[in-house]
Amino acid sequence: MDKKKIAVPLVCHGHSRPVVDLFYSPVTPDGFFLISASKDSSPMLRNGETGDWIGTFEGHKGAVWSVCLDTNALRAASASADFSAKVWDALTGDVLHSFEHKHIVRACAFSEAEVLSADKGIRVDSWYHHLGMGNHKYRNSELTCAVLSEYEFIVIAKLDTHLLLTGGVEKVLRIYDLNRPDAPPREVDKSPGSVRTVTWMHSDQTILSSCTDMGGVRLWDVRSGKIVQTLETKSSVTSAEVSQDGRYITTADGSTVKFWDANHYGLVKSYNMPCTVESASLEPKYGNKFVAGGEDMWVRVFDFHTGDEIACNKGHHGPVHCVRFSPGGESYASGSEDGTIRIWLTGPLTHDGTEPFAANGSVGKVKVTAEDVSRKIEGFQIAEEGKTKEKETGKE
């Protein structure tokens, strides 16, 4: 029998109650970031590469069920059992907006970045020296610059994430315009059940949602506000993720992980898991493996094409509620009932799926300097890690 690979995780402490949701930001000039939701009511922001704690968002009075970061990791959002969804400044930890609901909010999602303008230009030495050739990007909150060829580049001006989607026990999907936070939200046609997960698709033209009390994934047309397709499952879908390249929808329902065509909505693959799973995530770079976690406390990695188990990682002391791959696929994170987050380093990825490990455990990831991280920490309302006091979860 082949010996399966064993990964040693980075263990992130700090939450005093179960971790129920994880979200990675895209890669930014400061690296990438990981935000976690917990029943202790205080989302936490971490360096996505190292797991180092950056700060805690304080203000909710009940369990936080869902979290997300915008495209540039400048804003965070959270959905809570205290009947509210909040938008936070990810640099300072301040609450920017608090949207009140009539019942528990279980899910939230920022829209994709909106392209406001784009212009082509002739490459000059300064741009070439900074970017080099290839598909490199230079990004901040104002623009994106990509090299098209040896003599040409394109500048896309101002990326603006401006919509927040929420859903929960009210069975209503709401869309908030963050450019007009005082305006009433747009309400999409009533969901057939209590909303468990939400996400955007197709450049914010489609909404994906699942329900706590019934099976299936529903796809809503944003313009009409109507359900245009239902992806049928036997059990309630506890996790739904759109792949980074937009090709697949990954769902976890009961003891099954399914992959759906994100454009034609057909079922591509379906694999039975060794136990009931709560969450699954597809490797974003090559899409040749996926990770799943659930009630048996183990985090497993599977081959996407065959469904064969590649690795079984043990370490959590409670059921695994959420798993997510990092944006480059070099690691994946898991959150558990035991209150910890574990970041499992897979090593530099190759197209054939091999994962060479370095002796010291380091992998070829984006380098984040102390100065980069300090910019993220500066001004943040920091509470000492490990001393987060137990809070009432309110309605869980």
mmCIF file of C-alpha atoms in Angstrom:
data_model
loop_
_atom_site.group_PDB
_atom_site.id
_atom_site.type_symbol
_atom_site.label_atom_id
_atom_site.label_comp_id
_atom_site.label_asym_id
_atom_site.label_seq_id
_atom_site.Cartn_x
_atom_site.Cartn_y
_atom_site.Cartn_z
ATOM 1 C CA MET A 1 0.000 0.000 0.000
ATOM 2 C CA ASP A 2 1.384 3.397 -0.957
ATOM 3 C CA LYS A 3 2.300 5.643 1.927
ATOM 4 C CA LYS A 4 0.234 8.813 1.812
ATOM 5 C CA LYS A 5 1.852 12.198 2.280
ATOM 6 C CA ILE A 6 1.597 13.724 5.730
ATOM 7 C CA ALA A 7 1.617 17.502 6.121
ATOM 8 C CA VAL A 8 2.516 19.287 9.346
ATOM 9 C CA PRO A 9 0.201 22.278 9.787
ATOM 10 C CA LEU A 10 0.692 25.766 11.109
ATOM 11 C CA VAL A 11 -1.689 25.928 14.068
ATOM 12 C CA CYS A 12 -3.454 29.254 14.636
ATOM 13 C CA HIS A 13 -4.962 29.805 18.077
ATOM 14 C CA GLY A 14 -7.025 32.768 19.234
ATOM 15 C CA HIS A 15 -10.684 31.902 18.862
ATOM 16 C CA SER A 16 -12.396 30.755 22.060
ATOM 17 C CA ARG A 17 -15.221 28.906 20.305
ATOM 18 C CA PRO A 18 -15.670 26.877 17.069
ATOM 19 C CA VAL A 19 -14.388 28.264 13.755
ATOM 20 C CA VAL A 20 -17.231 28.032 11.231
ATOM 21 C CA ASP A 21 -16.013 29.891 8.130
ATOM 22 C CA LEU A 22 -12.749 30.815 6.383
ATOM 23 C CA PHE A 23 -12.064 33.126 3.458
ATOM 24 C CA TYR A 24 -8.823 33.900 1.587
ATOM 25 C CA SER A 25 -8.279 37.210 -0.189
ATOM 26 C CA PRO A 26 -6.750 37.293 -3.665
ATOM 27 C CA VAL A 27 -3.029 38.064 -3.786
ATOM 28 C CA THR A 28 -2.447 41.798 -3.146
ATOM 29 C CA PRO A 29 0.738 43.913 -3.072
ATOM 30 C CA ASP A 30 0.910 43.100 0.660
ATOM 31 C CA GLY A 31 0.530 39.344 0.122
ATOM 32 C CA PHE A 32 -2.736 37.531 0.791
ATOM 33 C CA PHE A 33 -4.885 37.374 3.897
ATOM 34 C CA LEU A 34 -7.121 34.931 5.722
ATOM 35 C CA ILE A 35 -10.213 35.923 7.693
ATOM 36 C CA SER A 36 -12.087 33.567 10.012
ATOM 37 C CA ALA A 37 -15.598 33.485 11.488
ATOM 38 C CA SER A 38 -16.292 31.974 14.888
ATOM 39 C CA LYS A 39 -19.101 31.484 17.352
ATOM 40 C CA ASP A 40 -17.076 33.680 19.764
ATOM 41 C CA SER A 41 -18.489 36.708 17.830
ATOM 42 C CA SER A 42 -15.071 38.139 16.834
ATOM 43 C CA PRO A 43 -13.740 37.595 13.287
ATOM 44 C CA MET A 44 -9.947 37.503 13.025
ATOM 45 C CA LEU A 45 -7.617 38.624 10.252
ATOM 46 C CA ARG A 46 -4.355 36.779 9.606
ATOM 47 C CA ASN A 47 -1.442 36.746 7.216
ATOM 48 C CA GLY A 48 -2.571 34.099 4.754
ATOM 49 C CA GLU A 49 0.919 32.739 4.180
ATOM 50 C CA THR A 50 2.194 32.426 7.743
ATOM 51 C CA GLY A 51 -1.027 32.385 9.749
ATOM 52 C CA ASP A 52 0.283 35.237 11.905
ATOM 53 C CA TRP A 53 -2.519 37.065 13.659
ATOM 54 C CA ILE A 54 -3.055 40.680 12.557
ATOM 55 C CA GLY A 55 -6.167 41.783 14.410
ATOM 56 C CA THR A 56 -9.650 41.081 15.705
ATOM 57 C CA PHE A 57 -12.861 42.765 14.532
ATOM 58 C CA GLU A 58 -14.864 43.584 17.655
ATOM 59 C CA GLY A 59 -18.496 44.696 17.628
ATOM 60 C CA HIS A 60 -20.819 41.729 17.056
ATOM 61 C CA LYS A 61 -22.929 40.454 19.944
ATOM 62 C CA GLY A 62 -23.621 36.974 18.634
ATOM 63 C CA ALA A 63 -21.991 34.136 16.743
ATOM 64 C CA VAL A 64 -20.440 35.127 13.417
ATOM 65 C CA TRP A 65 -21.356 32.600 10.744
ATOM 66 C CA SER A 66 -19.751 33.985 7.589
ATOM 67 C CA VAL A 67 -16.904 36.324 6.595
ATOM 68 C CA CYS A 68 -15.302 37.632 3.413
ATOM 69 C CA LEU A 69 -12.730 40.133 2.139
ATOM 70 C CA ASP A 70 -12.994 42.389 -0.884
ATOM 71 C CA THR A 71 -10.697 42.115 -3.903
ATOM 72 C CA ASN A 72 -7.955 44.305 -2.440
ATOM 73 C CA ALA A 73 -8.364 43.045 1.151
ATOM 74 C CA LEU A 74 -9.153 46.598 2.228
ATOM 75 C CA ARG A 75 -12.631 45.781 3.550
ATOM 76 C CA ALA A 76 -14.070 42.821 5.402
ATOM 77 C CA ALA A 77 -17.685 41.749 5.861
ATOM 78 C CA SER A 78 -19.319 39.496 8.438
ATOM 79 C CA ALA A 79 -22.737 37.902 8.960
ATOM 80 C CA SER A 80 -23.905 37.287 12.500
ATOM 81 C CA ALA A 81 -26.526 35.748 14.781
ATOM 82 C CA ASP A 82 -27.051 39.223 16.280
ATOM 83 C CA PHE A 83 -29.315 39.990 13.278
ATOM 84 C CA SER A 84 -26.700 42.146 11.512
ATOM 85 C CA ALA A 85 -24.127 42.142 8.734
ATOM 86 C CA LYS A 86 -21.169 44.479 9.149
ATOM 87 C CA VAL A 87 -18.600 45.940 6.780
ATOM 88 C CA TRP A 88 -15.218 46.693 8.341
ATOM 89 C CA ASP A 89 -12.130 48.677 7.425
ATOM 90 C CA ALA A 90 -9.553 45.888 7.162
ATOM 91 C CA LEU A 91 -6.698 48.311 7.877
ATOM 92 C CA THR A 92 -8.045 49.856 11.097
ATOM 93 C CA GLY A 93 -10.677 47.388 12.282
ATOM 94 C CA ASP A 94 -13.341 50.108 12.379
ATOM 95 C CA VAL A 95 -16.965 49.365 11.465
ATOM 96 C CA LEU A 96 -17.814 51.147 8.213
ATOM 97 C CA HIS A 97 -21.435 50.001 7.914
ATOM 98 C CA SER A 98 -23.827 47.896 9.977
ATOM 99 C CA PHE A 99 -26.843 46.505 8.130
ATOM 100 C CA GLU A 100 -29.654 45.397 10.425
ATOM 101 C CA HIS A 101 -31.764 42.338 9.572
ATOM 102 C CA LYS A 102 -34.870 40.804 11.143
ATOM 103 C CA HIS A 103 -33.278 37.442 11.924
ATOM 104 C CA ILE A 104 -29.952 35.573 11.995
ATOM 105 C CA VAL A 105 -27.652 36.355 9.038
ATOM 106 C CA ARG A 106 -25.842 33.205 7.900
ATOM 107 C CA ALA A 107 -23.964 34.278 4.765
ATOM 108 C CA CYS A 108 -22.361 37.289 3.088
ATOM 109 C CA ALA A 109 -20.325 37.910 -0.075
ATOM 110 C CA PHE A 110 -18.706 40.919 -1.735
ATOM 111 C CA SER A 111 -19.256 41.402 -5.444
ATOM 112 C CA GLU A 112 -16.340 41.127 -7.822
ATOM 113 C CA ALA A 113 -14.276 44.204 -8.627
ATOM 114 C CA GLU A 114 -15.877 46.553 -11.120
ATOM 115 C CA VAL A 115 -13.699 47.721 -14.035
ATOM 116 C CA LEU A 116 -14.323 51.432 -14.472
ATOM 117 C CA SER A 117 -11.987 52.149 -17.403
ATOM 118 C CA ALA A 118 -9.223 50.535 -19.426
ATOM 119 C CA ASP A 119 -6.522 52.013 -21.650
ATOM 120 C CA LYS A 120 -3.706 50.514 -23.677
ATOM 121 C CA GLY A 121 -0.284 52.117 -23.807
ATOM 122 C CA ILE A 122 3.206 51.666 -25.203
ATOM 123 C CA ARG A 123 5.598 49.916 -22.831
ATOM 124 C CA VAL A 124 8.333 52.118 -21.438
ATOM 125 C CA ASP A 125 11.495 51.019 -19.660
ATOM 126 C CA SER A 126 10.194 51.935 -16.213
ATOM 127 C CA TRP A 127 7.157 49.660 -16.586
ATOM 128 C CA TYR A 128 9.235 46.871 -18.092
ATOM 129 C CA HIS A 129 11.823 47.133 -15.317
ATOM 130 C CA HIS A 130 9.116 46.928 -12.666
ATOM 131 C CA LEU A 131 6.928 44.214 -14.185
ATOM 132 C CA GLY A 132 9.031 42.190 -16.574
ATOM 133 C CA MET A 133 7.447 40.154 -19.326
ATOM 134 C CA GLY A 134 4.501 37.811 -18.935
ATOM 135 C CA ASN A 135 1.223 37.901 -17.054
ATOM 136 C CA HIS A 136 2.495 39.982 -14.181
ATOM 137 C CA LYS A 137 0.217 42.479 -12.491
ATOM 138 C CA TYR A 138 0.839 45.672 -10.610
ATOM 139 C CA ARG A 139 -2.095 46.357 -8.315
ATOM 140 C CA ASN A 140 -3.297 48.743 -5.688
ATOM 141 C CA SER A 141 -6.655 50.214 -4.874
ATOM 142 C CA GLU A 142 -6.543 52.491 -7.905
ATOM 143 C CA LEU A 143 -5.339 50.507 -10.913
ATOM 144 C CA THR A 144 -4.162 47.280 -12.444
ATOM 145 C CA CYS A 145 -1.370 47.189 -15.024
ATOM 146 C CA ALA A 146 -0.684 44.042 -17.075
ATOM 147 C CA VAL A 147 2.005 43.526 -19.723
ATOM 148 C CA LEU A 148 0.432 42.364 -22.982
ATOM 149 C CA SER A 149 3.588 42.030 -25.075
ATOM 150 C CA GLU A 150 7.132 43.303 -25.269
ATOM 151 C CA TYR A 151 5.880 46.656 -26.509
ATOM 152 C CA GLU A 152 2.430 47.057 -25.027
ATOM 153 C CA PHE A 153 0.705 47.106 -21.654
ATOM 154 C CA ILE A 154 -2.819 47.742 -20.464
ATOM 155 C CA VAL A 155 -3.945 49.834 -17.513
ATOM 156 C CA ILE A 156 -7.326 49.118 -15.940
ATOM 157 C CA ALA A 157 -8.291 52.037 -13.758
ATOM 158 C CA LYS A 158 -9.878 51.691 -10.331
ATOM 159 C CA LEU A 159 -11.237 48.386 -9.202
ATOM 160 C CA ASP A 160 -14.238 48.959 -6.983
ATOM 161 C CA THR A 161 -16.055 46.261 -5.025
ATOM 162 C CA HIS A 162 -19.363 47.981 -4.400
ATOM 163 C CA LEU A 163 -22.031 45.379 -3.597
ATOM 164 C CA LEU A 164 -22.607 43.187 -0.544
ATOM 165 C CA LEU A 165 -24.891 40.142 -0.703
ATOM 166 C CA THR A 166 -26.457 38.688 2.463
ATOM 167 C CA GLY A 167 -28.793 35.833 3.317
ATOM 168 C CA GLY A 168 -30.069 34.024 6.391
ATOM 169 C CA VAL A 169 -32.992 32.687 8.364
ATOM 170 C CA GLU A 170 -35.343 35.332 6.913
ATOM 171 C CA LYS A 171 -35.231 33.465 3.554
ATOM 172 C CA VAL A 172 -34.430 36.727 1.774
ATOM 173 C CA LEU A 173 -31.374 37.577 -0.337
ATOM 174 C CA ARG A 174 -30.402 41.241 0.028
ATOM 175 C CA ILE A 175 -27.991 43.283 -2.108
ATOM 176 C CA TYR A 176 -26.520 46.384 -0.468
ATOM 177 C CA ASP A 177 -24.911 49.156 -2.535
ATOM 178 C CA LEU A 178 -21.825 50.169 -0.552
ATOM 179 C CA ASN A 179 -21.630 53.430 -2.502
ATOM 180 C CA ARG A 180 -25.084 54.265 -1.080
ATOM 181 C CA PRO A 181 -25.107 52.483 2.287
ATOM 182 C CA ASP A 182 -28.113 54.442 3.571
ATOM 183 C CA ALA A 183 -30.297 53.352 0.654
ATOM 184 C CA PRO A 184 -32.648 50.372 1.172
ATOM 185 C CA PRO A 185 -31.155 47.115 -0.116
ATOM 186 C CA ARG A 186 -32.482 45.379 -3.163
ATOM 187 C CA GLU A 187 -34.346 42.217 -2.159
ATOM 188 C CA VAL A 188 -34.201 39.226 -4.480
ATOM 189 C CA ASP A 189 -37.259 36.975 -4.746
ATOM 190 C CA LYS A 190 -37.895 34.981 -1.573
ATOM 191 C CA SER A 191 -35.681 31.928 -1.033
ATOM 192 C CA PRO A 192 -37.557 28.623 -0.588
ATOM 193 C CA GLY A 193 -35.620 27.940 2.627
ATOM 194 C CA SER A 194 -33.324 29.433 5.238
ATOM 195 C CA VAL A 195 -30.182 30.598 3.387
ATOM 196 C CA ARG A 196 -26.943 28.799 4.290
ATOM 197 C CA THR A 197 -24.430 29.961 1.645
ATOM 198 C CA VAL A 198 -24.256 32.733 -0.967
ATOM 199 C CA THR A 199 -21.748 33.708 -3.623
ATOM 200 C CA TRP A 200 -21.573 35.691 -6.866
ATOM 201 C CA MET A 201 -20.988 34.279 -10.355
ATOM 202 C CA HIS A 202 -20.686 35.421 -13.959
ATOM 203 C CA SER A 203 -19.351 38.917 -13.202
ATOM 204 C CA ASP A 204 -22.054 39.520 -10.603
ATOM 205 C CA GLN A 205 -24.872 38.619 -12.993
ATOM 206 C CA THR A 206 -25.746 35.421 -11.142
ATOM 207 C CA ILE A 207 -26.183 34.611 -7.451
ATOM 208 C CA LEU A 208 -25.612 31.114 -6.073
ATOM 209 C CA SER A 209 -27.317 30.123 -2.828
ATOM 210 C CA SER A 210 -28.055 27.012 -0.776
ATOM 211 C CA CYS A 211 -30.483 26.383 2.070
ATOM 212 C CA THR A 212 -30.086 24.964 5.561
ATOM 213 C CA ASP A 213 -33.294 22.963 5.550
ATOM 214 C CA MET A 214 -33.403 21.494 2.024
ATOM 215 C CA GLY A 215 -31.134 20.130 -0.673
ATOM 216 C CA GLY A 216 -30.031 21.786 -3.886
ATOM 217 C CA VAL A 217 -28.163 24.869 -5.063
ATOM 218 C CA ARG A 218 -30.188 27.669 -6.579
ATOM 219 C CA LEU A 219 -28.915 30.040 -9.254
ATOM 220 C CA TRP A 220 -30.595 33.425 -9.413
ATOM 221 C CA ASP A 221 -30.544 35.887 -12.292
ATOM 222 C CA VAL A 222 -29.692 39.226 -10.678
ATOM 223 C CA ARG A 223 -31.583 41.283 -13.256
ATOM 224 C CA SER A 224 -34.879 39.432 -12.958
ATOM 225 C CA GLY A 225 -34.454 38.315 -9.347
ATOM 226 C CA LYS A 226 -35.732 34.843 -10.276
ATOM 227 C CA ILE A 227 -34.302 31.337 -9.931
ATOM 228 C CA VAL A 228 -33.064 30.217 -13.350
ATOM 229 C CA GLN A 229 -31.578 26.839 -12.405
ATOM 230 C CA THR A 230 -31.479 24.422 -9.469
ATOM 231 C CA LEU A 231 -28.617 21.951 -9.024
ATOM 232 C CA GLU A 232 -30.260 18.998 -7.324
ATOM 233 C CA THR A 233 -28.692 17.299 -4.299
ATOM 234 C CA LYS A 234 -30.150 14.810 -1.823
ATOM 235 C CA SER A 235 -28.861 16.594 1.276
ATOM 236 C CA SER A 236 -28.513 20.220 2.309
ATOM 237 C CA VAL A 237 -25.502 21.913 0.710
ATOM 238 C CA THR A 238 -23.252 23.126 3.512
ATOM 239 C CA SER A 239 -20.474 24.491 1.287
ATOM 240 C CA ALA A 240 -20.502 25.992 -2.208
ATOM 241 C CA GLU A 241 -17.478 27.475 -3.944
ATOM 242 C CA VAL A 242 -16.917 28.826 -7.461
ATOM 243 C CA SER A 243 -13.469 27.913 -8.789
ATOM 244 C CA GLN A 244 -10.963 30.680 -9.373
ATOM 245 C CA ASP A 245 -11.109 30.197 -13.157
ATOM 246 C CA GLY A 246 -14.911 30.241 -13.112
ATOM 247 C CA ARG A 247 -15.257 26.731 -14.577
ATOM 248 C CA TYR A 248 -16.606 24.730 -11.654
ATOM 249 C CA ILE A 249 -18.945 24.948 -8.705
ATOM 250 C CA THR A 250 -17.775 22.750 -5.821
ATOM 251 C CA THR A 251 -20.456 21.628 -3.367
ATOM 252 C CA ALA A 252 -20.523 19.499 -0.231
ATOM 253 C CA ASP A 253 -23.780 17.815 0.740
ATOM 254 C CA GLY A 254 -24.030 14.987 3.237
ATOM 255 C CA SER A 255 -21.197 12.566 2.476
ATOM 256 C CA THR A 256 -20.790 13.698 -1.141
ATOM 257 C CA VAL A 257 -18.598 16.251 -2.900
ATOM 258 C CA LYS A 258 -19.847 17.314 -6.321
ATOM 259 C CA PHE A 259 -18.385 19.403 -9.143
ATOM 260 C CA TRP A 260 -20.720 21.211 -11.517
ATOM 261 C CA ASP A 261 -20.119 23.031 -14.778
ATOM 262 C CA ALA A 262 -20.453 26.690 -13.780
ATOM 263 C CA ASN A 263 -21.667 27.749 -17.220
ATOM 264 C CA HIS A 264 -23.920 24.904 -18.374
ATOM 265 C CA TYR A 265 -24.780 23.639 -14.862
ATOM 266 C CA GLY A 266 -24.298 19.952 -15.633
ATOM 267 C CA LEU A 267 -22.864 17.576 -13.037
ATOM 268 C CA VAL A 268 -19.208 16.927 -13.919
ATOM 269 C CA LYS A 269 -18.082 14.660 -11.067
ATOM 270 C CA SER A 270 -19.520 13.267 -7.851
ATOM 271 C CA TYR A 271 -17.498 11.483 -5.180
ATOM 272 C CA ASN A 272 -18.628 9.716 -2.023
ATOM 273 C CA MET A 273 -16.601 10.701 1.030
ATOM 274 C CA PRO A 274 -15.585 8.494 3.985
ATOM 275 C CA CYS A 275 -17.790 10.550 6.334
ATOM 276 C CA THR A 276 -20.266 13.411 6.375
ATOM 277 C CA VAL A 277 -18.388 16.453 5.052
ATOM 278 C CA GLU A 278 -19.208 20.081 5.774
ATOM 279 C CA SER A 279 -16.848 21.778 3.351
ATOM 280 C CA ALA A 280 -14.796 21.186 0.195
ATOM 281 C CA SER A 281 -12.433 23.335 -1.871
ATOM 282 C CA LEU A 282 -10.845 22.849 -5.303
ATOM 283 C CA GLU A 283 -7.141 23.605 -5.822
ATOM 284 C CA PRO A 284 -7.207 26.913 -7.756
ATOM 285 C CA LYS A 285 -4.130 26.763 -9.981
ATOM 286 C CA TYR A 286 -4.373 23.431 -11.808
ATOM 287 C CA GLY A 287 -7.661 22.102 -10.463
ATOM 288 C CA ASN A 288 -6.213 18.591 -10.120
ATOM 289 C CA LYS A 289 -7.075 18.003 -6.453
ATOM 290 C CA PHE A 290 -9.548 19.038 -3.817
ATOM 291 C CA VAL A 291 -9.676 19.099 -0.039
ATOM 292 C CA ALA A 292 -12.609 18.105 2.171
ATOM 293 C CA GLY A 293 -13.291 18.111 5.895
ATOM 294 C CA GLY A 294 -16.126 16.995 8.121
ATOM 295 C CA GLU A 295 -17.343 15.164 11.173
ATOM 296 C CA ASP A 296 -14.452 12.675 11.547
ATOM 297 C CA MET A 297 -12.034 15.547 12.399
ATOM 298 C CA TRP A 298 -9.654 14.728 9.531
ATOM 299 C CA VAL A 299 -8.742 16.890 6.544
ATOM 300 C CA ARG A 300 -8.423 14.835 3.389
ATOM 301 C CA VAL A 301 -6.998 15.623 -0.045
ATOM 302 C CA PHE A 302 -8.388 13.837 -3.115
ATOM 303 C CA ASP A 303 -7.474 13.570 -6.784
ATOM 304 C CA PHE A 304 -9.998 15.582 -8.805
ATOM 305 C CA HIS A 305 -9.955 13.238 -11.798
ATOM 306 C CA THR A 306 -10.229 9.891 -9.983
ATOM 307 C CA GLY A 307 -11.524 10.694 -6.495
ATOM 308 C CA ASP A 308 -8.633 8.742 -4.955
ATOM 309 C CA GLU A 309 -7.485 9.903 -1.536
ATOM 310 C CA ILE A 310 -4.026 11.525 -1.720
ATOM 311 C CA ALA A 311 -3.510 12.609 1.870
ATOM 312 C CA CYS A 312 -5.254 12.360 5.231
ATOM 313 C CA ASN A 313 -4.229 15.040 7.719
ATOM 314 C CA LYS A 314 -4.949 14.537 11.403
ATOM 315 C CA GLY A 315 -4.650 17.104 14.156
ATOM 316 C CA HIS A 316 -8.011 18.714 14.849
ATOM 317 C CA HIS A 317 -9.806 17.695 18.044
ATOM 318 C CA GLY A 318 -13.321 18.329 16.781
ATOM 319 C CA PRO A 319 -15.349 18.201 13.548
ATOM 320 C CA VAL A 320 -13.961 20.271 10.663
ATOM 321 C CA HIS A 321 -16.467 22.959 9.677
ATOM 322 C CA CYS A 322 -14.617 24.715 6.830
ATOM 323 C CA VAL A 323 -11.713 24.208 4.428
ATOM 324 C CA ARG A 324 -10.295 26.570 1.813
ATOM 325 C CA PHE A 325 -7.331 26.572 -0.564
ATOM 326 C CA SER A 326 -5.080 29.630 -0.600
ATOM 327 C CA PRO A 327 -5.262 31.717 -3.815
ATOM 328 C CA GLY A 328 -2.094 30.138 -5.234
ATOM 329 C CA GLY A 329 -2.841 26.616 -4.064
ATOM 330 C CA GLU A 330 0.383 26.246 -2.054
ATOM 331 C CA SER A 331 -1.571 25.679 1.150
ATOM 332 C CA TYR A 332 -5.062 25.115 2.454
ATOM 333 C CA ALA A 333 -6.684 26.074 5.740
ATOM 334 C CA SER A 334 -9.155 24.224 7.935
ATOM 335 C CA GLY A 335 -11.337 25.520 10.772
ATOM 336 C CA SER A 336 -12.749 23.280 13.466
ATOM 337 C CA GLU A 337 -15.050 22.856 16.423
ATOM 338 C CA ASP A 338 -11.864 22.868 18.534
ATOM 339 C CA GLY A 339 -11.480 26.619 17.927
ATOM 340 C CA THR A 340 -8.254 26.373 15.915
ATOM 341 C CA ILE A 341 -7.304 27.104 12.332
ATOM 342 C CA ARG A 342 -4.700 24.854 10.757
ATOM 343 C CA ILE A 343 -2.811 25.851 7.617
ATOM 344 C CA TRP A 344 -1.479 22.822 5.753
ATOM 345 C CA LEU A 345 1.467 23.495 3.452
ATOM 346 C CA THR A 346 1.275 21.424 0.277
ATOM 347 C CA GLY A 347 4.540 22.615 -1.249
ATOM 348 C CA PRO A 348 5.131 24.249 -4.660
ATOM 349 C CA LEU A 349 2.623 22.842 -7.121
ATOM 350 C CA THR A 350 3.454 21.281 -10.456
ATOM 351 C CA HIS A 351 1.087 20.473 -13.279
ATOM 352 C CA ASP A 352 1.304 16.727 -12.650
ATOM 353 C CA GLY A 353 0.232 17.179 -9.052
ATOM 354 C CA THR A 354 3.578 16.421 -7.368
ATOM 355 C CA GLU A 355 4.422 18.455 -4.291
ATOM 356 C CA PRO A 356 8.146 18.674 -3.493
ATOM 357 C CA PHE A 357 8.733 19.606 0.149
ATOM 358 C CA ALA A 358 11.622 21.748 1.325
ATOM 359 C CA ALA A 359 13.524 20.484 4.365
ATOM 360 C CA ASN A 360 12.502 23.465 6.472
ATOM 361 C CA GLY A 361 8.884 23.322 5.365
ATOM 362 C CA SER A 362 9.114 26.512 3.299
ATOM 363 C CA VAL A 363 7.492 26.669 -0.090
ATOM 364 C CA GLY A 364 7.721 28.965 -3.070
ATOM 365 C CA LYS A 365 5.013 31.422 -2.132
ATOM 366 C CA VAL A 366 4.560 35.153 -2.392
ATOM 367 C CA LYS A 367 7.067 36.938 -0.173
ATOM 368 C CA VAL A 368 5.568 39.238 2.429
ATOM 369 C CA THR A 369 7.964 41.610 4.162
ATOM 370 C CA ALA A 370 7.643 42.950 7.676
ATOM 371 C CA GLU A 371 6.990 46.383 6.181
ATOM 372 C CA ASP A 372 4.095 44.981 4.111
ATOM 373 C CA VAL A 373 2.467 43.411 7.135
ATOM 374 C CA SER A 374 3.056 46.474 9.300
ATOM 375 C CA ARG A 375 1.027 48.545 6.847
ATOM 376 C CA LYS A 376 -1.848 46.151 7.417
ATOM 377 C CA ILE A 377 -1.409 46.223 11.182
ATOM 378 C CA GLU A 378 -0.934 49.975 11.558
ATOM 379 C CA GLY A 379 -3.859 51.603 13.285
ATOM 380 C CA PHE A 380 -5.669 48.306 13.834
ATOM 381 C CA GLN A 381 -7.501 47.923 17.130
ATOM 382 C CA ILE A 382 -5.452 44.981 18.301
ATOM 383 C CA ALA A 383 -6.535 42.714 21.120
ATOM 384 C CA GLU A 384 -3.824 40.478 22.548
ATOM 385 C CA GLU A 385 -3.951 37.082 20.858
ATOM 386 C CA GLY A 386 -4.973 34.205 23.028
ATOM 387 C CA LYS A 387 -6.762 36.464 25.490
ATOM 388 C CA THR A 388 -9.971 36.884 23.587
ATOM 389 C CA LYS A 389 -12.613 36.698 26.262
ATOM 390 C CA GLU A 390 -15.611 34.412 25.883
ATOM 391 C CA LYS A 391 -18.608 36.274 24.560
ATOM 392 C CA GLU A 392 -22.254 35.365 24.422
ATOM 393 C CA THR A 393 -23.074 33.897 21.073
ATOM 394 C CA GLY A 394 -26.642 35.064 21.315
ATOM 395 C CA LYS A 395 -28.683 33.060 18.874
ATOM 396 C CA GLU A 396 -26.709 30.255 17.278
#
